[in-house]
Short mmCIF file of C-alpha atoms in Angstrom, two decimals:
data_model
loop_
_atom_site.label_atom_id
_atom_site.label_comp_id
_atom_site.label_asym_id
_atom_site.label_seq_id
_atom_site.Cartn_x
_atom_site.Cartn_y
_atom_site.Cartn_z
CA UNK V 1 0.00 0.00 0.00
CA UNK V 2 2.83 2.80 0.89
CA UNK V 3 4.96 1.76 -1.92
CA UNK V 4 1.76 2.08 -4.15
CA UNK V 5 0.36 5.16 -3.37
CA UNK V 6 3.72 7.14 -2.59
CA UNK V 7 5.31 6.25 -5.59
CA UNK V 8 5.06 9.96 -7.08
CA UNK V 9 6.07 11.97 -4.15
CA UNK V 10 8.86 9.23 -3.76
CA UNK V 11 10.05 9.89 -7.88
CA UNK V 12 10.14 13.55 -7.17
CA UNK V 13 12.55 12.96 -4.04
CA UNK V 14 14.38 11.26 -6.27
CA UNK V 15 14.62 13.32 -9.25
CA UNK V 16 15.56 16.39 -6.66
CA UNK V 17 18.62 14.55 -5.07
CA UNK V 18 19.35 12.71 -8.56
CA UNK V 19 20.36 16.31 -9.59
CA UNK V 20 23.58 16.14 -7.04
CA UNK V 21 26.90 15.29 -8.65
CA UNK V 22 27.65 13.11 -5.53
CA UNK V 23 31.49 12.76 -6.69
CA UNK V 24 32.29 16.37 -6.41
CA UNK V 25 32.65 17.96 -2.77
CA UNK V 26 30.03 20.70 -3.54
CA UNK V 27 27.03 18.67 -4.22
CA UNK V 28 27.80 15.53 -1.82
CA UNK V 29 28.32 18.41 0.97
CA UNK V 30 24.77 20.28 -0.09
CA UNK V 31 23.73 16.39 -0.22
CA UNK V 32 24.51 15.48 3.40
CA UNK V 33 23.45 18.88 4.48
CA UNK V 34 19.96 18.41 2.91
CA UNK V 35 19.97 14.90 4.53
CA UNK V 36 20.61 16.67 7.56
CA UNK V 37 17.93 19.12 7.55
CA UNK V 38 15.33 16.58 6.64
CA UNK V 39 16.37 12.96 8.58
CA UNK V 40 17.81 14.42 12.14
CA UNK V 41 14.49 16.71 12.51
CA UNK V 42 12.29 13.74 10.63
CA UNK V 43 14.38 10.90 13.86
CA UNK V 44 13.86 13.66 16.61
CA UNK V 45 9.70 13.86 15.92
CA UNK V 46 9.91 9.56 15.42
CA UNK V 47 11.56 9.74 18.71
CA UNK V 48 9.45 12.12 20.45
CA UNK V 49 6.23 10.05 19.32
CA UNK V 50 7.78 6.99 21.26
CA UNK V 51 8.73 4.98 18.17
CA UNK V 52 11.02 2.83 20.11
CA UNK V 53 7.50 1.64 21.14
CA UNK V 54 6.71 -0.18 17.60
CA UNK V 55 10.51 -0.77 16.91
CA UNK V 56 12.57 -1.64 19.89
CA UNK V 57 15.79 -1.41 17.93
CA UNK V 58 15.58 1.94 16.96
CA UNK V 59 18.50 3.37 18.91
CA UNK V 60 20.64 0.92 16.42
CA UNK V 61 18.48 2.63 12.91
CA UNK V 62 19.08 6.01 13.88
CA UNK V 63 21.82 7.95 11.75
CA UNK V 64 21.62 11.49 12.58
CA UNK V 65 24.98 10.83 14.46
CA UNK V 66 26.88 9.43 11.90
CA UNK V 67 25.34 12.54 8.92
CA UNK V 68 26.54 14.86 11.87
CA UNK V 69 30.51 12.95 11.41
CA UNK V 70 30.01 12.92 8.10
CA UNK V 71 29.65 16.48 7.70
CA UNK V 72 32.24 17.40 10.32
CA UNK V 73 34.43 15.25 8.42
CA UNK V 74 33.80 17.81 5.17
CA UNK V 75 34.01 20.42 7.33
CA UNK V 76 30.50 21.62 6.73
CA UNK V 77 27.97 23.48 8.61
CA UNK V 78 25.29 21.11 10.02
CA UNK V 79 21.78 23.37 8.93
CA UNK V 80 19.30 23.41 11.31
CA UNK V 81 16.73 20.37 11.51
CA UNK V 82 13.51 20.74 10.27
CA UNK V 83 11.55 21.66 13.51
CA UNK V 84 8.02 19.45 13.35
CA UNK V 85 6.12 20.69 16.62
CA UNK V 86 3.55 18.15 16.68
CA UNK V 87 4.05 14.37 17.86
CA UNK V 88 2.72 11.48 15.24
CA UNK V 89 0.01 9.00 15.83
CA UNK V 90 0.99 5.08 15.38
CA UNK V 91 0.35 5.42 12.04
CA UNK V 92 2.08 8.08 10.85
CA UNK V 93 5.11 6.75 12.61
CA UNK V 94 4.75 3.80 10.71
CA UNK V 95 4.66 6.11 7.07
CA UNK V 96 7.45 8.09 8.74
CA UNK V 97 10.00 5.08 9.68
CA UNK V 98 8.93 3.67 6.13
CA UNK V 99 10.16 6.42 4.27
CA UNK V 100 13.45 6.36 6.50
CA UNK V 101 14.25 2.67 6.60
CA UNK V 102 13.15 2.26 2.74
CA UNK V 103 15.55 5.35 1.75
CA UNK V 104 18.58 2.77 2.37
CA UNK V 105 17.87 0.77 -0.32
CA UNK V 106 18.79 2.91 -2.45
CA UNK V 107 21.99 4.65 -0.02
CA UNK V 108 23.73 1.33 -1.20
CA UNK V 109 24.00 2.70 -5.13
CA UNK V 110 24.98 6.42 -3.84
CA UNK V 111 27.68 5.05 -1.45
CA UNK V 112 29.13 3.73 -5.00
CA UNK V 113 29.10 6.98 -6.41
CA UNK V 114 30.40 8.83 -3.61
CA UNK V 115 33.28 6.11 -2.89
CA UNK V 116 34.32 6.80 -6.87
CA UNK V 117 34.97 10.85 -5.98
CA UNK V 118 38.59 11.62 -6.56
CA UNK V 119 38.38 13.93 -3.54
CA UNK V 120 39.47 11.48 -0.49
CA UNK V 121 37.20 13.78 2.10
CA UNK V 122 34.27 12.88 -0.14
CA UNK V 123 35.43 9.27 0.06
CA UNK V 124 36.07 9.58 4.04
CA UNK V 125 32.94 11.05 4.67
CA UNK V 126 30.15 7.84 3.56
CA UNK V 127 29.15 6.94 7.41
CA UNK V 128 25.84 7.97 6.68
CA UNK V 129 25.27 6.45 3.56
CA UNK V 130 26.92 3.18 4.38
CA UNK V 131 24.91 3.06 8.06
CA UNK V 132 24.37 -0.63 8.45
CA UNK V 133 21.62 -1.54 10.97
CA UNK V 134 21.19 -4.93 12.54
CA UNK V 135 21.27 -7.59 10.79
CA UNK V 136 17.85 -8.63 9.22
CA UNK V 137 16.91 -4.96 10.23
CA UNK V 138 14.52 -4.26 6.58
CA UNK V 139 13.24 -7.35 6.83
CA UNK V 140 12.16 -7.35 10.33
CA UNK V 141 11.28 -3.91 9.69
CA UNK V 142 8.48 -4.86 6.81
CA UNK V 143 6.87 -8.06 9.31
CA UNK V 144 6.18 -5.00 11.58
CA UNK V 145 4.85 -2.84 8.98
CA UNK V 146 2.70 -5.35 7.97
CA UNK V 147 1.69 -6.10 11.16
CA UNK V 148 0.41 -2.94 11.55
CA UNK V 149 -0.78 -2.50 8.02
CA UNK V 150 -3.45 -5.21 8.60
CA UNK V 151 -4.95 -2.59 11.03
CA UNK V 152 -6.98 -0.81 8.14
CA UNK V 153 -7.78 2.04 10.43
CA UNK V 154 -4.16 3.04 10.70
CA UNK V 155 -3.82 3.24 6.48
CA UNK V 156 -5.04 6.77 6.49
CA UNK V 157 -2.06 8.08 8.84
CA UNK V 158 0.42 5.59 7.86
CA UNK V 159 -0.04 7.81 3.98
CA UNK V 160 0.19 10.63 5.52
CA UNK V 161 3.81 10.12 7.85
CA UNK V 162 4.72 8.81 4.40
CA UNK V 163 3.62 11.91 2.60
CA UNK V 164 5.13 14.18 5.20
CA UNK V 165 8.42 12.22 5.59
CA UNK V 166 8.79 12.66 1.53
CA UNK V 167 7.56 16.61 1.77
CA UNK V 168 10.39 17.25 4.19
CA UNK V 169 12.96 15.51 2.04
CA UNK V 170 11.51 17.29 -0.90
CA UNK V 171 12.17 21.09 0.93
CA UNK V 172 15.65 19.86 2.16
CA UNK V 173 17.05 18.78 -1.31
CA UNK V 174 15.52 21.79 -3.31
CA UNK V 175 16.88 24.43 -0.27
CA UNK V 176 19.72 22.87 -0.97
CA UNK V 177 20.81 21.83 -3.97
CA UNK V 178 23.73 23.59 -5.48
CA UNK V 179 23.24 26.35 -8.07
CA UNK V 180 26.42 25.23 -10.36
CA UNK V 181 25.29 22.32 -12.83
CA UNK V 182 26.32 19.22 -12.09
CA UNK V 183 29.58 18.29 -14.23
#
């Protein structure tokens, strides 16, 4: 059902951070900085909605630590998170924690890229995209999901974490994507 219906929101994400040249220093740093904005302020609201409730693991998922060692390994500014007053519903921590945990999937490819830069910071600086959880973490992750999926009441706010958690990644990577074309 999430992969269904988000599919749109989740090809514009895509299409936004597909713009970064993630070899050069400039766009992997606006990259991780975008990353930043989104994911540590997207983890903090997860946290403060008690997801460690519906995934006891979660302390081992998390990455804003390692995007914050990544970017102090660039020497780059960490932005500000995006601040999301309100706490989520079971549901929408479910859509939320999809969008997080499904995102990488596709960190695996991007590590590639990033480990071909001929800038060794670039190279130094992949903790975040090569954060490994526990092993059997996605697939233990999805028997929860659909656990809770076969709750039909929850669909409604599980779509809409999912659309939020896309919306903020959306903002981050158009704030800040680089103004120089990619090479």
């Amino acid at each position: 059902m999430l992969r269904a219906e988000g599919g749109a929101l989740h090809e514009q994400v895509d299409a936004t951070f597909g713009r970064y040249a993630l070899q050069t220093r400039l766009h992997y740093t606006a990259f991780l900085q975008a990353h930043a904005q989104a994911l540590i302020g997207l983890e903090d609201l997860l946290e403060r909605s008690g997801i460690q409730r519906l995934l006891p693991d979660w302390a081992e998922r998390r990455r804003t630590g390692v995007l914050a060692e990544d970017l102090q390994r660039l020497a780059a500014e960490q932005p500000e998170p995006v601040v999301l007053e309100r706490l989520l519903d079971e549901g929408e921590c479910w859509g939320v924690a999809y969008v997080l945990e499904g995102s990488r999937l596709g960190s695996r490819m991007l590590d590639r890229h990033a480990g071909e830069s001929p800038d060794e910071a670039v190279r130094d600086a992949r903790a975040y995209l090569g954060h490994v959880p526990p092993k059997g973490a996605w697939p233990g992750f999805l028997q929860r999901l659909d656990e809770a999926g076969s709750d039909a009441r929850l669909h409604p706010a599980m779509l809409a974490g999912q659309r939020l958690a896309f919306e903020v990644f959306l903002a981050a990577g158009q704030r800040h994507a680089p103004a120089v074309a990619a090479p």
